[in-house]
Short mmCIF file of C-alpha atoms and ligand atoms in Angstrom, two decimals:
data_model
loop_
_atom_site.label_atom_id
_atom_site.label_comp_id
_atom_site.label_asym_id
_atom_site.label_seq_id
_atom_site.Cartn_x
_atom_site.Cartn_y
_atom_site.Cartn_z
CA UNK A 1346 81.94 118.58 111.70
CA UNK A 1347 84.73 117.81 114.21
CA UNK A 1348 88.46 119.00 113.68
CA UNK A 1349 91.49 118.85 114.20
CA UNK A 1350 94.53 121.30 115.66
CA UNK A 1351 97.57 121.48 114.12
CA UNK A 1352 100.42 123.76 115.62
CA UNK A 1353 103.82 124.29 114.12
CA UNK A 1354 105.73 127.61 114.17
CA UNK A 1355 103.46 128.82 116.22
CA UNK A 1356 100.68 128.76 114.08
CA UNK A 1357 97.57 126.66 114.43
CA UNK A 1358 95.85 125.22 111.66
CA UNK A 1359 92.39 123.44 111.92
CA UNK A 1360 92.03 120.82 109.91
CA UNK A 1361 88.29 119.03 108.92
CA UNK A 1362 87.54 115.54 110.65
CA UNK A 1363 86.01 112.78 108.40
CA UNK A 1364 84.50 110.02 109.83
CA UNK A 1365 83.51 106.75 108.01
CA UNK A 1366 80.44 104.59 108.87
CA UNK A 1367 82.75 101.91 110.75
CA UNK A 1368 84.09 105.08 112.78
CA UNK A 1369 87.03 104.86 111.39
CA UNK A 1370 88.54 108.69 111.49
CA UNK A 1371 90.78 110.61 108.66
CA UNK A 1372 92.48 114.27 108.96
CA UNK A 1373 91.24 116.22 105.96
CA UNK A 1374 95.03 117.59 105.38
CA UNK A 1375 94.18 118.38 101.50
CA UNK A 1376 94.49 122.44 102.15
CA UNK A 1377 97.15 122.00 104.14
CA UNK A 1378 99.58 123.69 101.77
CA UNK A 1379 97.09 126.18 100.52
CA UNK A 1380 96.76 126.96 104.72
CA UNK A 1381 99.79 126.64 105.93
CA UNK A 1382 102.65 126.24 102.93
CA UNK A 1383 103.80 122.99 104.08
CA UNK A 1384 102.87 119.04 103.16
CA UNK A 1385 102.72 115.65 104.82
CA UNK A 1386 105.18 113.42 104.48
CA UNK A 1387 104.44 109.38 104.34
CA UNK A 1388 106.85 107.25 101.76
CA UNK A 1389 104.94 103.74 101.18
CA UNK A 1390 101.71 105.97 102.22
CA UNK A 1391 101.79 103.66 105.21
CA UNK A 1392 99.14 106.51 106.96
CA UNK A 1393 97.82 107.85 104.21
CA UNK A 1394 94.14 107.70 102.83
CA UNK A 1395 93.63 108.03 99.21
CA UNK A 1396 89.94 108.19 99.03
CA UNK A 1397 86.70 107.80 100.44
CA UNK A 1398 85.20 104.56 99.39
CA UNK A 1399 82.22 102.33 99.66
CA UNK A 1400 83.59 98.92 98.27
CA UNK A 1401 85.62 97.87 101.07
CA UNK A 1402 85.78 97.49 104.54
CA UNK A 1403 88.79 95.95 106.09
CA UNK A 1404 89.47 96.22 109.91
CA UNK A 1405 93.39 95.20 110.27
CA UNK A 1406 93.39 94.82 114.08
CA UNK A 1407 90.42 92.43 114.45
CA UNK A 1408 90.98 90.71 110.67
CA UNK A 1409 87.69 92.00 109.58
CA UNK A 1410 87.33 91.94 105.46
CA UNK A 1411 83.72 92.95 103.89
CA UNK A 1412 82.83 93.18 100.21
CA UNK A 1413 79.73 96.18 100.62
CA UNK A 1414 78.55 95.05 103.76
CA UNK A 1415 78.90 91.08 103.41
CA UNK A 1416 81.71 88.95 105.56
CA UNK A 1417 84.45 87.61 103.44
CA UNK A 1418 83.66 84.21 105.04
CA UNK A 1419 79.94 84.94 104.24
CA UNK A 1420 81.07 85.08 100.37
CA UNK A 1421 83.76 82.67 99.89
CA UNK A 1422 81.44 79.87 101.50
CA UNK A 1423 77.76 81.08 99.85
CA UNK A 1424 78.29 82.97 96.80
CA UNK A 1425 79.88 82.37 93.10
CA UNK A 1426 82.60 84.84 91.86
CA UNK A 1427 80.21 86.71 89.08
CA UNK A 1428 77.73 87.04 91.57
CA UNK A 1429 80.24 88.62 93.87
CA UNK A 1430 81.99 90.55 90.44
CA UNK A 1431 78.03 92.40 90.56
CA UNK A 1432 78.34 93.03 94.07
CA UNK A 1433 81.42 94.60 94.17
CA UNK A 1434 81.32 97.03 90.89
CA UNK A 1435 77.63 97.86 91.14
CA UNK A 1436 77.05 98.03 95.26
CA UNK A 1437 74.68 94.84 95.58
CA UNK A 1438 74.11 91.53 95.01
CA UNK A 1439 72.35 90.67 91.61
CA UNK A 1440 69.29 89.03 91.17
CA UNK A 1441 68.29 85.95 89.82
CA UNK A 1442 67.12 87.78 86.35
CA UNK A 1443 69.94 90.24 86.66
CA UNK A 1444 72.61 87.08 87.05
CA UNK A 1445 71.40 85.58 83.98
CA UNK A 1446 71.39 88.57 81.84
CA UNK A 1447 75.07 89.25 83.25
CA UNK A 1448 76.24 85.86 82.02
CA UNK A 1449 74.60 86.16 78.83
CA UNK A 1450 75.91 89.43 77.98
CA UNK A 1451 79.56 88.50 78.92
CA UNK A 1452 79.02 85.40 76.28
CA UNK A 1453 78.01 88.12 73.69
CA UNK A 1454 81.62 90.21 74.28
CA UNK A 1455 83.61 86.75 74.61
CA UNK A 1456 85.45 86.84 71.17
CA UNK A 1457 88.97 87.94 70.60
CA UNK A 1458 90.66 89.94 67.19
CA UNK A 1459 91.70 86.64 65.57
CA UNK A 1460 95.07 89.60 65.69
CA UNK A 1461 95.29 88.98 69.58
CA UNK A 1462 96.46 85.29 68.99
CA UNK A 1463 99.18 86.98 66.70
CA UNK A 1464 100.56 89.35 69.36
CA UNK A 1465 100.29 86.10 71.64
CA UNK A 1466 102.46 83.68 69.49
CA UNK A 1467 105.42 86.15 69.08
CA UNK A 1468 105.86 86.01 72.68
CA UNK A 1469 108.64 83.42 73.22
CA UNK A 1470 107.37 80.70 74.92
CA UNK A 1471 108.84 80.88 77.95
CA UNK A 1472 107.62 84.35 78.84
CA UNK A 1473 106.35 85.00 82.11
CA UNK A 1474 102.48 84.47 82.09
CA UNK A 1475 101.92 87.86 84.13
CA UNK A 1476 104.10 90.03 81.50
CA UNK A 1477 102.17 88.88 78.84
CA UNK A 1478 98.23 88.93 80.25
CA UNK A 1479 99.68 93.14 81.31
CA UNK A 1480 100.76 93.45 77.27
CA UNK A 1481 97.93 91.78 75.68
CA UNK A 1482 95.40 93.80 77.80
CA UNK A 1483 96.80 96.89 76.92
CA UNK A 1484 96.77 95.87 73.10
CA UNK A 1485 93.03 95.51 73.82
CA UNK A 1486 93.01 99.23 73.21
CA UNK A 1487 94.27 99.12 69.88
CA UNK A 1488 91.20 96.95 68.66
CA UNK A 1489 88.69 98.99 70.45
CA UNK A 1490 90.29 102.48 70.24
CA UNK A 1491 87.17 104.14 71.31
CA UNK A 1492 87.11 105.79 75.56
CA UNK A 1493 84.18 104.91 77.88
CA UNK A 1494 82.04 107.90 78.11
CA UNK A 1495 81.80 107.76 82.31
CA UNK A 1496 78.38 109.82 82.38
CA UNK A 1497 76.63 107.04 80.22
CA UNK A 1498 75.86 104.13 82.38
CA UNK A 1499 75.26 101.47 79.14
CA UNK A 1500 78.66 102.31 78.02
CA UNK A 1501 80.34 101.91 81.49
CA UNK A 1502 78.12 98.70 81.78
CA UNK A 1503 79.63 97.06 78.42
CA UNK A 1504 83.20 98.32 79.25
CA UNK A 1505 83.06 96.09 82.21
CA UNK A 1506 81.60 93.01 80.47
CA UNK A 1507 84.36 93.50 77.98
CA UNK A 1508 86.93 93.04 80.72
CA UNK A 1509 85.00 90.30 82.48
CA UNK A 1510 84.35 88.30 79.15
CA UNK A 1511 87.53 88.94 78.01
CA UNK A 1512 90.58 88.53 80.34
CA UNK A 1513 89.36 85.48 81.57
CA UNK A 1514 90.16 84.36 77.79
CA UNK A 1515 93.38 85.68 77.70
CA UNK A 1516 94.81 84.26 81.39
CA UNK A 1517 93.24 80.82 79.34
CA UNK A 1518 95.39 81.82 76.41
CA UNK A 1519 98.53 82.00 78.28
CA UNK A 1520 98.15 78.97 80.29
CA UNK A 1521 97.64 77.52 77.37
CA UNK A 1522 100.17 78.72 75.20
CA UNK A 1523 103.36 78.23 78.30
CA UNK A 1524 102.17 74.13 77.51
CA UNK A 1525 101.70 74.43 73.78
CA UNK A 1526 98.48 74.05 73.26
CA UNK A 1527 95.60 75.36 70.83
CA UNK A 1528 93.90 78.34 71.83
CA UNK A 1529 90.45 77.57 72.95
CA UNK A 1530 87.00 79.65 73.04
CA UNK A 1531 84.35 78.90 75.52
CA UNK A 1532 80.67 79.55 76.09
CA UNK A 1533 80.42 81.68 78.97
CA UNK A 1534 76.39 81.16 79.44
CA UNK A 1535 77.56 77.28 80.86
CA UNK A 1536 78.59 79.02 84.12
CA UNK A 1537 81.52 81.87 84.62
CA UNK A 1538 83.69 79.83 86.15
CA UNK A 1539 83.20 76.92 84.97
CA UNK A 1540 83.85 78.38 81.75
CA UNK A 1541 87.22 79.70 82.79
CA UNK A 1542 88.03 76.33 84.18
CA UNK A 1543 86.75 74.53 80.81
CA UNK A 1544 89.05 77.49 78.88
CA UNK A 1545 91.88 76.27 80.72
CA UNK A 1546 92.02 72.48 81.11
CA UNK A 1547 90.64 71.10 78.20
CA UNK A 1548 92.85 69.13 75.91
CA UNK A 1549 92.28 68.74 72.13
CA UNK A 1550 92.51 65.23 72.05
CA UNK A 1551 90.02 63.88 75.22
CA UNK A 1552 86.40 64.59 75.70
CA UNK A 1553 86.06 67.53 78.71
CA UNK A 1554 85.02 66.35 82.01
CA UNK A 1555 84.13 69.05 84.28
CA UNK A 1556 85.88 68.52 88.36
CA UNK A 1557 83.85 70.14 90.41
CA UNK A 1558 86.45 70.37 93.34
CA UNK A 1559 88.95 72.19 90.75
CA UNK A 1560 85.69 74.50 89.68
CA UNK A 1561 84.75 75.60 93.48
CA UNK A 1562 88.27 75.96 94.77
CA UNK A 1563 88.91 77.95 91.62
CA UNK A 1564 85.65 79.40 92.36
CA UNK A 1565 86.84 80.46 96.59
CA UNK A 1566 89.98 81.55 95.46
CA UNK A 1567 88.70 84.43 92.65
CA UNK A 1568 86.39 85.58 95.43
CA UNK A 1569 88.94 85.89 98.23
CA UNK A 1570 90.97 87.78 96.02
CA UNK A 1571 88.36 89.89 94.44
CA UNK A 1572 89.24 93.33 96.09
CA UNK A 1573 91.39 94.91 99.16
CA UNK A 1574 91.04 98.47 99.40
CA UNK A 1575 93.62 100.90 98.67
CA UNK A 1576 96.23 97.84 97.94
CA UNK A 1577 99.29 98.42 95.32
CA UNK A 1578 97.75 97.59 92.05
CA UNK A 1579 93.91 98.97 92.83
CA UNK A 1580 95.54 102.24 93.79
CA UNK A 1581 97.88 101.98 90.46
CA UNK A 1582 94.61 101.76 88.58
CA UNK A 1583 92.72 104.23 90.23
CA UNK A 1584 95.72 106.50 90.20
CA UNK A 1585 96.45 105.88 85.93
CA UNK A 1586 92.37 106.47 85.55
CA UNK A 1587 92.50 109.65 87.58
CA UNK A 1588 94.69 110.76 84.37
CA UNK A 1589 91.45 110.14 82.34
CA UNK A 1590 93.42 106.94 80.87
CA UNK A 1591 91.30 104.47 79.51
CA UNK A 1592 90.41 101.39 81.58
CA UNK A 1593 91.99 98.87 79.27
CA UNK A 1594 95.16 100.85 79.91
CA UNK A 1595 94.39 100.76 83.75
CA UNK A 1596 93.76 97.84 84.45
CA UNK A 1597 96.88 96.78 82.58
CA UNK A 1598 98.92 98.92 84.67
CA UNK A 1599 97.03 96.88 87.75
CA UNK A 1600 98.12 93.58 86.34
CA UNK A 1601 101.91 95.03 86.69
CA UNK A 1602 101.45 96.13 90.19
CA UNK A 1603 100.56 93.00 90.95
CA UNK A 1604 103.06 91.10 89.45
CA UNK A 1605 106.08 92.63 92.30
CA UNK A 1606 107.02 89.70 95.01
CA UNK A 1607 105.62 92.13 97.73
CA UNK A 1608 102.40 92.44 96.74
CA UNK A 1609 100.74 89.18 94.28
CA UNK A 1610 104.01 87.87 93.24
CA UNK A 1611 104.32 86.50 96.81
CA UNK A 1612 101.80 82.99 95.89
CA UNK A 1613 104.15 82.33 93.44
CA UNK A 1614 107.68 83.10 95.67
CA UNK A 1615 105.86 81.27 98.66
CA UNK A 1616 105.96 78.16 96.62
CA UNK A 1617 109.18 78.19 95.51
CA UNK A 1618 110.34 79.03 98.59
CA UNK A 1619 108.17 76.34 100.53
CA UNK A 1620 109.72 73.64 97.66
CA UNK A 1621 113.47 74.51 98.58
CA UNK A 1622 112.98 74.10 102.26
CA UNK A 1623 111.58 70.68 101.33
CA UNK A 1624 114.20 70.27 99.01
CA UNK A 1625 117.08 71.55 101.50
CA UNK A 1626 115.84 68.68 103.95
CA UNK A 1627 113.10 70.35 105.44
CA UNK A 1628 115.20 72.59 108.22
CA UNK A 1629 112.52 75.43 108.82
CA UNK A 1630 114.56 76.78 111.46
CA UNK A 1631 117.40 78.00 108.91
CA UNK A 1632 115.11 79.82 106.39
CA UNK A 1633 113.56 81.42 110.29
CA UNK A 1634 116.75 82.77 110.57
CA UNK A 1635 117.35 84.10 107.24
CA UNK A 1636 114.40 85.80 107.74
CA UNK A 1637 115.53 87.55 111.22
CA UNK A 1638 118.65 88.44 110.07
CA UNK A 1639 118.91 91.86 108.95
CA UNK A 1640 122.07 91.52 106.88
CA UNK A 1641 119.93 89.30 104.72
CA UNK A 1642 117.30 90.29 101.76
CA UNK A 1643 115.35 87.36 102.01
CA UNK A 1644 112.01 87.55 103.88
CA UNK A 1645 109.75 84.96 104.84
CA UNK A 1646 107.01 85.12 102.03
CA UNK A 1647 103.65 85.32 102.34
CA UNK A 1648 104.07 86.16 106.12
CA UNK A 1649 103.21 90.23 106.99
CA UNK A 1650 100.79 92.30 105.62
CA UNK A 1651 100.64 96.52 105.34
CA UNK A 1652 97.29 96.12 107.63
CA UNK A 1653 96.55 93.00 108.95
CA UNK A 1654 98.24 93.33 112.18
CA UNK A 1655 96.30 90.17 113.73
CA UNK A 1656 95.58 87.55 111.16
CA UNK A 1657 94.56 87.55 107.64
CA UNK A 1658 90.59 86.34 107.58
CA UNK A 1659 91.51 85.41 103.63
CA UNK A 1660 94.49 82.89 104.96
CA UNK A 1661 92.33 81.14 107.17
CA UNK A 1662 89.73 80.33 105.05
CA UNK A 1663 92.56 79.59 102.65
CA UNK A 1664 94.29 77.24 104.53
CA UNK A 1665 91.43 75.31 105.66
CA UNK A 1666 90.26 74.96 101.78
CA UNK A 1667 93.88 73.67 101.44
CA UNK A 1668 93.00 70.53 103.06
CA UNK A 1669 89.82 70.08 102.29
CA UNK A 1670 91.81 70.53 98.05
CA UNK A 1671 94.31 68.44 98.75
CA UNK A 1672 91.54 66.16 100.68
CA UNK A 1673 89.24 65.45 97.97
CA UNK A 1674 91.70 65.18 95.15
CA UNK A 1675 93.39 62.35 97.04
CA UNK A 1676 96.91 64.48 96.86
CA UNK A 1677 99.52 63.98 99.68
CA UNK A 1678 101.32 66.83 99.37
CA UNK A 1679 104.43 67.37 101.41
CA UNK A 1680 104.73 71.06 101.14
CA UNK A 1681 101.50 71.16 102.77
CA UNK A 1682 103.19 70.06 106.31
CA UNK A 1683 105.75 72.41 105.78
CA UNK A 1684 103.44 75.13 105.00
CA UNK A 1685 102.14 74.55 108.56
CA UNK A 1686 104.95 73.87 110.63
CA UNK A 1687 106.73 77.00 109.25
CA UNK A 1688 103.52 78.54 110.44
CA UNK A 1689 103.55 77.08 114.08
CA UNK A 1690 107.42 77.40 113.88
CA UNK A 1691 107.19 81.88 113.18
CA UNK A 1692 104.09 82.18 115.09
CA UNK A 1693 106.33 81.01 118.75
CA UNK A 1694 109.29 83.15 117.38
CA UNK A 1695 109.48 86.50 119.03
CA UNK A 1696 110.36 88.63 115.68
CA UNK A 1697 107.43 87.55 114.56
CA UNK A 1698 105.55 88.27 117.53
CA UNK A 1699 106.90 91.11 118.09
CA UNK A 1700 106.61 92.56 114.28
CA UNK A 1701 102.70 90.84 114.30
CA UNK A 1702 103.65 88.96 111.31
CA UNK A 1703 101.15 86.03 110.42
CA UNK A 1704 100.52 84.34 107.07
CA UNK A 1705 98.92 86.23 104.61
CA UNK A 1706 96.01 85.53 102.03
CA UNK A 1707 99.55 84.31 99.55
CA UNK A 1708 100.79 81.84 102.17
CA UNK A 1709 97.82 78.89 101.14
CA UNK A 1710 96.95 79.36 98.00
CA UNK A 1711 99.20 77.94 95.71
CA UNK A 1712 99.35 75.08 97.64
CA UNK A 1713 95.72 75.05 96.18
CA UNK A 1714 96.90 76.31 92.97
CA UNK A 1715 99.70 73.29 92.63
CA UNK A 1716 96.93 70.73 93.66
CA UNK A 1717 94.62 71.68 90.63
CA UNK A 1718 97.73 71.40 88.64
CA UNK A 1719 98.42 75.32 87.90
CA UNK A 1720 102.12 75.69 87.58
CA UNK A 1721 103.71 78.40 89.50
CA UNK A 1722 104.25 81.18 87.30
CA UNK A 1723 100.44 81.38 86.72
CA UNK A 1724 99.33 81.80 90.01
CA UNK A 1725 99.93 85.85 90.51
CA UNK A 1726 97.77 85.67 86.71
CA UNK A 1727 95.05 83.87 88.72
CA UNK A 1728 95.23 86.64 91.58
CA UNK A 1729 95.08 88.98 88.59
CA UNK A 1730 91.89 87.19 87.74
CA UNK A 1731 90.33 87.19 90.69
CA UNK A 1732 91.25 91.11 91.55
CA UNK A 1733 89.34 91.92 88.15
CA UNK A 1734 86.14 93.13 89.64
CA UNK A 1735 88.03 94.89 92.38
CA UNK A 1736 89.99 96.97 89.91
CA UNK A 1737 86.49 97.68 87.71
CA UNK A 1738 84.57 98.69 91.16
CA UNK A 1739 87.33 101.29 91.99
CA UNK A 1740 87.90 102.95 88.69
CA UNK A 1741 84.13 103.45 88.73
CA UNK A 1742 83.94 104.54 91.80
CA UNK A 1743 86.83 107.00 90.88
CA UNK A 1744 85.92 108.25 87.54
CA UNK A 1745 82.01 108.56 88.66
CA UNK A 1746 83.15 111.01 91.69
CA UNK A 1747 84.84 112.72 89.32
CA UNK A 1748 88.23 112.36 91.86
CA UNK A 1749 90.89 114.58 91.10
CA UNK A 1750 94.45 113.51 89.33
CA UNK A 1751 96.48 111.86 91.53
CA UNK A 1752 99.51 113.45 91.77
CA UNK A 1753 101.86 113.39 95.41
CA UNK A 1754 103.72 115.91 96.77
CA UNK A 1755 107.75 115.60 98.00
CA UNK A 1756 110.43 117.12 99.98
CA UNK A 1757 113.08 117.74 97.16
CA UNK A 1758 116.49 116.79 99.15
CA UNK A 1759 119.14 117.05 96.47
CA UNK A 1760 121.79 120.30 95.06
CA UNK A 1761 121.20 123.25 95.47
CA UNK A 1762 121.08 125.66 92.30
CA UNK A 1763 124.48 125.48 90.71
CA UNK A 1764 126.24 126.67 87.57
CA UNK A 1765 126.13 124.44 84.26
CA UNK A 1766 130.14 123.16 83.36
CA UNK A 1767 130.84 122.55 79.97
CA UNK A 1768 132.07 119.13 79.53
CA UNK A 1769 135.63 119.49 78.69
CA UNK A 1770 135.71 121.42 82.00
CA UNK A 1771 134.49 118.40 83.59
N1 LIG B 1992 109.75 88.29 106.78
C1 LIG B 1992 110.62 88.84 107.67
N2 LIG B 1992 110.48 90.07 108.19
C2 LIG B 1992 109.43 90.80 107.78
C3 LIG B 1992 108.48 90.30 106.87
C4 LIG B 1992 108.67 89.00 106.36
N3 LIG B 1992 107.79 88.47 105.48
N4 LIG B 1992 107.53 91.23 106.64
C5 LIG B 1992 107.87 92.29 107.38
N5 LIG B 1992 109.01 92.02 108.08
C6 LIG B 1992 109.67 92.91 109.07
C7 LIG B 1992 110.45 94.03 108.39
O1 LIG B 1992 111.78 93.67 108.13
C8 LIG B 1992 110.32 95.13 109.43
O2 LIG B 1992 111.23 94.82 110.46
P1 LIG B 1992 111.95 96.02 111.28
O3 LIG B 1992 110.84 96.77 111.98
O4 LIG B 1992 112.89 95.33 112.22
O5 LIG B 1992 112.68 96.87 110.26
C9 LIG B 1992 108.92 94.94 110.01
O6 LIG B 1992 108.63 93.55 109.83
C10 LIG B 1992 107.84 95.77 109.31
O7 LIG B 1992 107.90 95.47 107.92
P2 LIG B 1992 107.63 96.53 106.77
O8 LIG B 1992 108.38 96.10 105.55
O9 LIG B 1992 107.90 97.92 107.28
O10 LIG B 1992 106.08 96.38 106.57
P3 LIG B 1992 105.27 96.84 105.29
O11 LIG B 1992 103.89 97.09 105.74
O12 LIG B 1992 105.97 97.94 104.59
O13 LIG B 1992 105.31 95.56 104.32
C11 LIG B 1992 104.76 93.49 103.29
C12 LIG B 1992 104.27 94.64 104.19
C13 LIG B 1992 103.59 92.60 102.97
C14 LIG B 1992 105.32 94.08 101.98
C15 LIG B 1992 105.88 92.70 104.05
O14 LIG B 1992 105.33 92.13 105.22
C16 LIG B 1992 106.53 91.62 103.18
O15 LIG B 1992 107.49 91.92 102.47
N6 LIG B 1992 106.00 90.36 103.22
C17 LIG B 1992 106.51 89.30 102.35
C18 LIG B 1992 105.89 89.41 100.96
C19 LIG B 1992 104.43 89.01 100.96
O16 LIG B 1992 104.04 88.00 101.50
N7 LIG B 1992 103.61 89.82 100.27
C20 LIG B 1992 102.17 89.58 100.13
C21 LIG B 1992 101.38 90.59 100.87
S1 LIG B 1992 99.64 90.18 101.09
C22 LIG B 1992 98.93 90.04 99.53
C23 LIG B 1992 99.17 91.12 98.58
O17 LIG B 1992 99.31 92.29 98.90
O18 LIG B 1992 99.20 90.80 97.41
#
């Protein structure tokens, strides 16, 4: 094994090399302290590796993504989301036999406590759809109190069908109930997706027609979403697991991860902010400069990204299944051509240059979202979605290595040791 020197104080301290199968290298620093009585410091853990893992491979300098092995742009044009839900929890694509057993079982778990739609209703109405898919998957817990044993593979494997039968029922619940409607099963053995799209869309009084551009977009979308590595809300959930908290409960804390502005909240932000520039007159230049200027908050959103220091493979693909949307529902949409000048418009700018800022996988897609007529507050709830299998594959992986708690360090930097005051002395 190779290693690495450290020398402070005049001490040296050797620390193990791991290398991963793409080469990329990590400094085993987790005796450090033990060694040497000192940690590593790294707010935002900007250089900071969590784990090893095999579900993800993500190459920020080239804008290389891989689910196990397989191209993002492999996926998102060949494969359907479940099939890609397999490949990413259990290591490898599934069968034909294994597929349809998958679907069948999820149709088994698809039922709700008739209690759920209670919890749901006393939500006011205009609760934000992300606040209330967090709350009503931790509630989960209460109607199946019983923890996964993580040594029993059956009980892992109907844990996970749980989830994947039944959030996609609750993100249809909350759509529906933000428009009023009645809360609608499905039957999941129809398709996956098309089920969630059926869940969804249909209305009480009209016969269902099923649009297959809405189901494959949908479709895209879930998979390009479906896991990044060590991102906000995946390390949230591995990080609640690692506490032995049950996946219900970790998953929920995943959901409100996600929900921040710099992490899924951006499809939703991008929108809003791509409809005022429209509705300002269209002057990308000023929002540019609001952007730049460092006396400002605002930041251009869905531009940047934590690794992606080229381009975002998920934004291209994105963007290109924007037109081809927008295309094939016969929509003219304005905020399209906005989208992409602001795009040409940052991409000649030299603080964006200089900062490698490009759009990320946020910048497109609810441009897509708005098309299939999602409102705007749902789409971090479809990211949520989509992530599912992402967030199963890495608390498995987690729990099944047995990882320890997680539980950082810091470099306390407040008073000193001082004498209590009694309050009237105060
Ligand atoms: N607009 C303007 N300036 C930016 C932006 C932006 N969108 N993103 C980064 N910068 C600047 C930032 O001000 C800093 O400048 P300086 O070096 O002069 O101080 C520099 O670029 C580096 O930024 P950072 O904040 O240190 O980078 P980070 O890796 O901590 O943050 C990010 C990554 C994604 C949070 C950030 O780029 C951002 O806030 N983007 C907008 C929100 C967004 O689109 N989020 C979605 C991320 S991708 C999908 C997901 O994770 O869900």
């Amino acid at each position: 094994m190779k290693k690495a020197k450290l020398t402070f104080d005049g001490k040296v301290i050797e620390l193990d090399v791991i290398v991963g199968s793409e080469n990329e290298i990590g400094i085993d620093i987790s005796r450090l302290k033990t060694d040497s009585g000192f940690i590593t410091l790294d707010p935002g853990f900007k250089n900071t590796g969590s784990c090893e893992s095999k579900v993800t491979f993500l190459d920020g300098e080239n804008g290389v993504l891989r689910y196990r092995g397989y191209s993002i742009e492999d996926l998102a044009n060949n494969a359907d989301f479940l099939e890609v839900s397999h490949l990413l929890i259990y290591g490898e694509l599934p069968t034909k036999k294994q597929y349809k057993k998958l679907l069948v079982d999820i149709q088994e778990r698809s039922v709700l406590d008739e209690d759920v739609k209670k919890i749901l209703e006393t939500f006011p109405r205009s609760a934000h759809p992300m606040g209330m898919l967090s709350s009503l998957t931790s509630s989960l817990v209460a109607f199946d109190p019983s923890s996964v044993d993580v040594t029993n593979e059956e009980e892992m494997y109907d844990a996970f069908l749980n989830l994947l039968a039944k959030i996609p029922i609750l993100v249809a619940w909350v759509f529906r109930r933000r428009r009023g409607l009645p809360l609608e099963y499905g039957d999941f053995s129809q398709g996956y997706v098309e089920n969630i799209t059926k869940m969804m869309f249909k209305m009480p009084n009209k016969k269902y027609v099923e649009n297959k551009v809405v189901v494959n977009a949908i479709n895209k979308l879930l998979i390009l979403h479906a896991d990044h590595e060590q991102n906000c809300s995946t390390s949230t959930v591995r990080i609640v697991g690692s506490s032995q908290a049950g996946l219900f409960a970790s998953i929920s804390s995943g959901i409100s991860a996600l929900w921040g502005r710099l992490h899924g909240g951006a499809n939703q932000a991008v929108l809003e902010m791509l409809e005022s520039i429209l509705n300002d007159g269209g002057d990308i230049s000023a929002y540019i400069n609001k952007a730049k200027d460092k006396n400002d908050t605002f930041r251009l959103m869905g531009f940047g990204h934590r690794v992606y220091k080229n381009f975002d493979p998920r934004a291209k693909i994105i963007k290109k299944a924007a037109h081809e949307v927008l295309h094939d529902l016969g929509i003219n949409d304005p905020i399209l051509d906005i989208a992409k000048n602001l795009e040409i418009e940052a991409s000649k700018d030299q603080y964006f240059i200089d900062r490698k800022l490009y759009p990320n996988v946020d910048f497109y897609s609810g441009i897509i979202y708005k098309a299939l007529n999602i409102p705007n507050e749902m789409f971090t709830v479809m990211f949520a979605l989509g992530r599912l299998p992402g967030w199963i594959a890495h608390w498995r992986e987690m729990r099944t290595k047995k990882e320890p708690i997680g539980r950082p360090r810091q470099i306390y930097t407040g008073e000193k040791l001082r004498e209590f005051i009694s309050i009237d002395k105060r």
